[in-house]
Amino acid sequence: MNLEERTSRRDFLKTTAAATLAAPVLTAMLRAGTAPAIVSGPNLNSRLGIGFIGTGSRSGAHMRILEQLRDLEQMPIEFVAVCDVYRPRLEKARARLKAPHATMDHRELLADKGVDLVCIATPDHHHGYQAIDALKAGKHVYCEKPITHWRQFDLTKKLADVSAQSPCAFQCGTQAMSDSAWHQMKRLVKDGLIGKPLFGETGFFRIGDWGERGMKVDDPNAKAGRDLNWAAFQGDAPRREFSVDRLFRWRLFEDYAGGPVTDLYPHCMTQVVDILGVGFPEKVVALGGIHRYDYELRDVPDTFNLIAQYPEKVTISVLGTQANDYNATPLRGAGQRCPVIRGWEGSLSIDPNNKEIVFTPIKEKGAKPPQRFPIEHGENNTEHWKNLIACAREGRKDTWSPADLAFRTQTVLHMAMLSMRKGVTARFDPKSRKIV
């Protein structure tokens, strides 16, 4: 039995199927394999119908972006439906957006033919299931990172396969991929400037556990029941008694999150995988733990370090902690270190002024001259959304952060979490696409 299966067996023996009922219309459509009526390009409505699966604080940030695109840039956007397992939050979002459809079951939202595109901003362990359902229902998808929970590798593979077969566009919520620096670096590497790629290093250093313990508690007196579907929230996670902390501050718990490796590292590692053009790693090793924020509720690490080795003879390292925010390299994003990309003939980095890509040749006779390249534009979450919308309207799937790139990145993060928890090296079998 492989490493992933051993971990999954232990965890899933404690679980039961989610208690939510599938929407009959969507279930029948998926079972029959019915082609979606609205896909993209000329078949897409002149106005873009948006549905929000998850209506918490992160979803609220996406709502603001789309409201601005509608109101300030006059994009033909219509807010059609909202979904959340917690009714007070659901009703608040419905009132804000004046959405005609509100439901506590995401499959009912997906059965709405007026929804062309969905924004998925739910806890990690729901992302993969909801994104797969959305793609099968013919909806374009913006899915928050990570695309799956650290124990859901089989689901990650399935999402990548479904996305590859779907005509719909998929954008992972790694908005750092809107930064032109990474696309420019990718072109420079492809053009051979650094020679054969060798090493990519990056990291994420910040201080504070505000991303976990600081999550907003909407109602300290909330109770499971008609207005709060606790079984739906738990999904395929181990069965636990209801608690306000697990519902509102879910990033504290390994059942629903993974700490820095899955919450933060997609933001700094995705571009390194893309720049280097690597596939899946041969092996991954990782170390980490709770080194500073050691209190009763928290069971996700606050410090995490990983090294991934690839069959292309390329290595990627990602180092980080939430216990110290010193960075020796420039930042592009809060706590997010600029990567250094090394090759046989030189290295790419970001100048301290954060405005130029710097090529530093190796110190060897006949080496290439040093070069600098102005960065065209920085990270912008609004542009990340506009990229997805443009792909949807034009019938394209080449978003800045597509599902296949998310799959390659997430595989490393799956392997790293399993390696750290088991104290072993995680290996990847490319033939079976299994972690062993």
Tab-separated table of N, CA, C and O in Angstrom, residues 144-213:
chain	number	residue	atom	x	y	z
A	144	GLU	N	-10.224	29.010	-5.526
A	144	GLU	CA	-9.174	29.405	-4.599
A	144	GLU	C	-8.168	28.274	-4.408
A	144	GLU	O	-8.483	27.093	-4.563
A	145	LYS	N	-6.938	28.667	-4.092
A	145	LYS	CA	-5.912	27.675	-3.776
A	145	LYS	C	-6.084	27.229	-2.326
A	145	LYS	O	-6.725	27.936	-1.540
A	146	PRO	N	-5.562	26.062	-1.962
A	146	PRO	CA	-5.082	25.020	-2.860
A	146	PRO	C	-6.257	24.348	-3.545
A	146	PRO	O	-7.377	24.368	-3.015
A	147	ILE	N	-6.029	23.744	-4.691
A	147	ILE	CA	-7.168	23.182	-5.427
A	147	ILE	C	-7.770	21.975	-4.719
A	147	ILE	O	-8.916	21.612	-4.998
A	148	THR	N	-7.009	21.356	-3.810
A	148	THR	CA	-7.534	20.265	-2.996
A	148	THR	C	-6.843	20.287	-1.639
A	148	THR	O	-5.817	20.933	-1.452
A	149	HIS	N	-7.398	19.549	-0.695
A	149	HIS	CA	-6.787	19.357	0.612
A	149	HIS	C	-5.576	18.432	0.467
A	149	HIS	O	-5.506	17.617	-0.456
A	150	TRP	N	-4.637	18.512	1.406
A	150	TRP	CA	-3.380	17.758	1.302
A	150	TRP	C	-3.581	16.244	1.285
A	150	TRP	O	-2.720	15.506	0.804
A	151	ARG	N	-4.723	15.727	1.790
A	151	ARG	CA	-4.926	14.277	1.775
A	151	ARG	C	-5.718	13.804	0.556
A	151	ARG	O	-6.034	12.617	0.442
A	152	GLN	N	-6.032	14.705	-0.375
A	152	GLN	CA	-6.927	14.371	-1.487
A	152	GLN	C	-6.188	14.275	-2.827
A	152	GLN	O	-6.636	14.819	-3.826
A	153	PHE	N	-5.083	13.542	-2.871
A	153	PHE	CA	-4.313	13.499	-4.111
A	153	PHE	C	-5.105	12.886	-5.265
A	153	PHE	O	-5.037	13.359	-6.405
A	154	ASP	N	-5.849	11.825	-5.020
A	154	ASP	CA	-6.650	11.224	-6.093
A	154	ASP	C	-7.649	12.230	-6.653
A	154	ASP	O	-7.924	12.255	-7.866
A	155	LEU	N	-8.195	13.068	-5.786
A	155	LEU	CA	-9.129	14.091	-6.240
A	155	LEU	C	-8.417	15.147	-7.089
A	155	LEU	O	-8.972	15.665	-8.060
A	156	THR	N	-7.178	15.452	-6.731
A	156	THR	CA	-6.384	16.402	-7.516
A	156	THR	C	-6.197	15.887	-8.936
A	156	THR	O	-6.354	16.631	-9.914
A	157	LYS	N	-5.848	14.611	-9.070
A	157	LYS	CA	-5.707	13.996	-10.393
A	157	LYS	C	-7.013	14.071	-11.169
A	157	LYS	O	-7.025	14.401	-12.364
A	158	LYS	N	-8.104	13.771	-10.501
A	158	LYS	CA	-9.404	13.784	-11.177
A	158	LYS	C	-9.755	15.178	-11.662
A	158	LYS	O	-10.241	15.353	-12.792
A	159	LEU	N	-9.500	16.183	-10.832
A	159	LEU	CA	-9.790	17.559	-11.241
A	159	LEU	C	-8.971	17.939	-12.470
A	159	LEU	O	-9.489	18.546	-13.415
A	160	ALA	N	-7.691	17.574	-12.481
A	160	ALA	CA	-6.852	17.886	-13.628
A	160	ALA	C	-7.378	17.210	-14.886
A	160	ALA	O	-7.414	17.816	-15.971
A	161	ASP	N	-7.813	15.956	-14.760
A	161	ASP	CA	-8.330	15.222	-15.917
A	161	ASP	C	-9.651	15.808	-16.408
A	161	ASP	O	-9.866	15.963	-17.616
A	162	VAL	N	-10.537	16.145	-15.475
A	162	VAL	CA	-11.829	16.725	-15.856
A	162	VAL	C	-11.616	18.074	-16.533
A	162	VAL	O	-12.261	18.391	-17.540
A	163	SER	N	-10.702	18.878	-15.999
A	163	SER	CA	-10.430	20.183	-16.601
A	163	SER	C	-9.861	20.029	-18.014
A	163	SER	O	-10.214	20.780	-18.925
A	164	ALA	N	-8.976	19.046	-18.194
A	164	ALA	CA	-8.384	18.827	-19.517
A	164	ALA	C	-9.438	18.448	-20.547
A	164	ALA	O	-9.341	18.815	-21.726
A	165	GLN	N	-10.473	17.731	-20.114
A	165	GLN	CA	-11.523	17.285	-21.023
A	165	GLN	C	-12.630	18.317	-21.211
A	165	GLN	O	-13.414	18.220	-22.149
A	166	SER	N	-12.688	19.300	-20.319
A	166	SER	CA	-13.763	20.293	-20.357
A	166	SER	C	-13.436	21.432	-21.321
A	166	SER	O	-12.279	21.831	-21.452
A	167	PRO	N	-14.436	21.984	-21.985
A	167	PRO	CA	-14.210	23.174	-22.818
A	167	PRO	C	-14.150	24.457	-22.010
A	167	PRO	O	-13.904	25.530	-22.565
A	168	CYS	N	-14.354	24.359	-20.707
A	168	CYS	CA	-14.442	25.555	-19.869
A	168	CYS	C	-13.065	25.978	-19.345
A	168	CYS	O	-12.169	25.163	-19.151
A	169	ALA	N	-12.928	27.265	-19.095
A	169	ALA	CA	-11.690	27.829	-18.564
A	169	ALA	C	-11.630	27.638	-17.055
A	169	ALA	O	-12.646	27.729	-16.365
A	170	PHE	N	-10.412	27.417	-16.544
A	170	PHE	CA	-10.180	27.228	-15.113
A	170	PHE	C	-9.041	28.149	-14.690
A	170	PHE	O	-7.984	28.157	-15.316
A	171	GLN	N	-9.265	28.904	-13.626
A	171	GLN	CA	-8.229	29.770	-13.072
A	171	GLN	C	-8.063	29.458	-11.590
A	171	GLN	O	-9.029	29.567	-10.817
A	172	CYS	N	-6.867	29.051	-11.174
A	172	CYS	CA	-6.585	28.860	-9.754
A	172	CYS	C	-6.324	30.232	-9.128
A	172	CYS	O	-5.729	31.105	-9.759
A	173	GLY	N	-6.737	30.400	-7.883
A	173	GLY	CA	-6.620	31.688	-7.216
A	173	GLY	C	-5.236	32.008	-6.709
A	173	GLY	O	-5.095	32.572	-5.613
A	174	THR	N	-4.215	31.675	-7.471
A	174	THR	CA	-2.844	32.087	-7.176
A	174	THR	C	-2.593	33.384	-7.946
A	174	THR	O	-1.963	33.381	-9.007
A	175	GLN	N	-3.088	34.475	-7.391
A	175	GLN	CA	-3.088	35.747	-8.121
A	175	GLN	C	-1.690	36.292	-8.394
A	175	GLN	O	-1.526	37.185	-9.228
A	176	ALA	N	-0.657	35.727	-7.744
A	176	ALA	CA	0.711	36.130	-8.070
A	176	ALA	C	1.040	35.829	-9.529
A	176	ALA	O	1.932	36.452	-10.114
A	177	MET	N	0.304	34.900	-10.132
A	177	MET	CA	0.542	34.568	-11.531
A	177	MET	C	0.091	35.678	-12.483
A	177	MET	O	0.315	35.596	-13.689
A	178	SER	N	-0.519	36.720	-11.951
A	178	SER	CA	-0.839	37.899	-12.774
A	178	SER	C	0.363	38.821	-12.922
A	178	SER	O	0.338	39.766	-13.714
A	179	ASP	N	1.434	38.566	-12.175
A	179	ASP	CA	2.661	39.374	-12.213
A	179	ASP	C	3.446	39.022	-13.474
A	179	ASP	O	3.807	37.854	-13.693
A	180	SER	N	3.732	40.012	-14.303
A	180	SER	CA	4.426	39.738	-15.563
A	180	SER	C	5.852	39.236	-15.350
A	180	SER	O	6.426	38.600	-16.244
A	181	ALA	N	6.447	39.504	-14.181
A	181	ALA	CA	7.835	39.089	-13.940
A	181	ALA	C	8.016	37.595	-14.182
A	181	ALA	O	9.016	37.167	-14.772
A	182	TRP	N	7.041	36.792	-13.747
A	182	TRP	CA	7.193	35.338	-13.852
A	182	TRP	C	7.044	34.884	-15.303
A	182	TRP	O	7.744	33.960	-15.733
A	183	HIS	N	6.164	35.513	-16.047
A	183	HIS	CA	5.995	35.146	-17.457
A	183	HIS	C	7.212	35.598	-18.270
A	183	HIS	O	7.622	34.907	-19.212
A	184	GLN	N	7.776	36.725	-17.896
A	184	GLN	CA	8.992	37.177	-18.569
A	184	GLN	C	10.160	36.238	-18.263
A	184	GLN	O	10.944	35.893	-19.146
A	185	MET	N	10.285	35.828	-16.985
A	185	MET	CA	11.334	34.874	-16.618
A	185	MET	C	11.165	33.557	-17.383
A	185	MET	O	12.145	32.964	-17.854
A	186	LYS	N	9.935	33.107	-17.501
A	186	LYS	CA	9.667	31.857	-18.211
A	186	LYS	C	10.150	31.935	-19.655
A	186	LYS	O	10.767	30.991	-20.170
A	187	ARG	N	9.889	33.074	-20.310
A	187	ARG	CA	10.339	33.251	-21.698
A	187	ARG	C	11.869	33.263	-21.782
A	187	ARG	O	12.457	32.677	-22.699
A	188	LEU	N	12.515	33.920	-20.821
A	188	LEU	CA	13.978	33.986	-20.822
A	188	LEU	C	14.604	32.604	-20.643
A	188	LEU	O	15.607	32.271	-21.292
A	189	VAL	N	14.006	31.803	-19.759
A	189	VAL	CA	14.503	30.436	-19.562
A	189	VAL	C	14.275	29.612	-20.819
A	189	VAL	O	15.166	28.882	-21.281
A	190	LYS	N	13.082	29.741	-21.411
A	190	LYS	CA	12.763	28.992	-22.634
A	190	LYS	C	13.689	29.382	-23.775
A	190	LYS	O	14.064	28.549	-24.618
A	191	ASP	N	14.078	30.651	-23.813
A	191	ASP	CA	14.977	31.132	-24.877
A	191	ASP	C	16.432	30.739	-24.643
A	191	ASP	O	17.306	31.040	-25.462
A	192	GLY	N	16.731	30.121	-23.487
A	192	GLY	CA	18.067	29.604	-23.239
A	192	GLY	C	19.026	30.551	-22.556
A	192	GLY	O	20.233	30.275	-22.494
A	193	LEU	N	18.529	31.660	-22.000
A	193	LEU	CA	19.435	32.634	-21.405
A	193	LEU	C	20.270	32.040	-20.273
A	193	LEU	O	21.473	32.302	-20.181
A	194	ILE	N	19.666	31.245	-19.390
A	194	ILE	CA	20.414	30.708	-18.247
A	194	ILE	C	21.038	29.342	-18.557
A	194	ILE	O	21.654	28.734	-17.683
A	195	GLY	N	20.900	28.865	-19.794
A	195	GLY	CA	21.379	27.533	-20.115
A	195	GLY	C	20.428	26.481	-19.573
A	195	GLY	O	19.236	26.751	-19.351
A	196	LYS	N	20.921	25.292	-19.332
A	196	LYS	CA	20.056	24.235	-18.800
A	196	LYS	C	19.602	24.598	-17.389
A	196	LYS	O	20.423	24.857	-16.520
A	197	PRO	N	18.285	24.618	-17.132
A	197	PRO	CA	17.793	24.928	-15.784
A	197	PRO	C	18.309	23.930	-14.759
A	197	PRO	O	18.447	22.733	-15.041
A	198	LEU	N	18.597	24.448	-13.569
A	198	LEU	CA	19.219	23.633	-12.535
A	198	LEU	C	18.493	23.687	-11.197
A	198	LEU	O	18.269	22.660	-10.561
A	199	PHE	N	18.111	24.898	-10.777
A	199	PHE	CA	17.622	25.054	-9.404
A	199	PHE	C	16.683	26.262	-9.310
A	199	PHE	O	16.953	27.311	-9.895
A	200	GLY	N	15.605	26.091	-8.572
A	200	GLY	CA	14.713	27.197	-8.267
A	200	GLY	C	14.492	27.275	-6.778
A	200	GLY	O	14.184	26.260	-6.150
A	201	GLU	N	14.695	28.441	-6.203
A	201	GLU	CA	14.477	28.588	-4.759
A	201	GLU	C	13.514	29.730	-4.487
A	201	GLU	O	13.522	30.761	-5.161
A	202	THR	N	12.654	29.514	-3.517
A	202	THR	CA	11.693	30.541	-3.132
A	202	THR	C	11.300	30.302	-1.680
A	202	THR	O	11.828	29.414	-1.011
A	203	GLY	N	10.388	31.095	-1.161
A	203	GLY	CA	9.980	30.926	0.227
A	203	GLY	C	8.904	31.927	0.621
A	203	GLY	O	8.503	32.786	-0.172
A	204	PHE	N	8.443	31.780	1.845
A	204	PHE	CA	7.376	32.650	2.349
A	204	PHE	C	7.616	32.866	3.832
A	204	PHE	O	7.454	31.956	4.643
A	205	PHE	N	8.040	34.075	4.187
A	205	PHE	CA	8.349	34.395	5.573
A	205	PHE	C	7.462	35.539	6.055
A	205	PHE	O	7.468	36.619	5.461
A	206	ARG	N	6.702	35.289	7.082
A	206	ARG	CA	5.907	36.352	7.698
A	206	ARG	C	5.792	36.062	9.184
A	206	ARG	O	6.149	34.970	9.646
A	207	ILE	N	5.274	37.008	9.925
A	207	ILE	CA	5.126	36.808	11.363
A	207	ILE	C	3.661	36.996	11.745
A	207	ILE	O	2.991	37.905	11.262
A	208	GLY	N	3.163	36.088	12.555
A	208	GLY	CA	1.783	36.184	13.008
A	208	GLY	C	0.934	35.024	12.536
A	208	GLY	O	1.136	34.483	11.448
A	209	ASP	N	-0.001	34.615	13.370
A	209	ASP	CA	-0.922	33.538	13.014
A	209	ASP	C	-2.307	34.094	12.701
A	209	ASP	O	-3.319	33.422	12.855
A	210	TRP	N	-2.341	35.344	12.217
A	210	TRP	CA	-3.613	35.998	11.913
A	210	TRP	C	-4.365	35.304	10.779
A	210	TRP	O	-5.584	35.438	10.668
A	211	GLY	N	-3.642	34.548	9.942
A	211	GLY	CA	-4.322	33.825	8.868
A	211	GLY	C	-5.100	32.630	9.369
A	211	GLY	O	-5.926	32.081	8.641
A	212	GLU	N	-4.848	32.209	10.618
A	212	GLU	CA	-5.538	31.067	11.194
A	212	GLU	C	-6.383	31.502	12.394
A	212	GLU	O	-7.608	31.538	12.335
A	213	ARG	N	-5.696	31.873	13.487
A	213	ARG	CA	-6.437	32.262	14.693
A	213	ARG	C	-7.195	33.561	14.470
A	213	ARG	O	-8.237	33.805	15.095
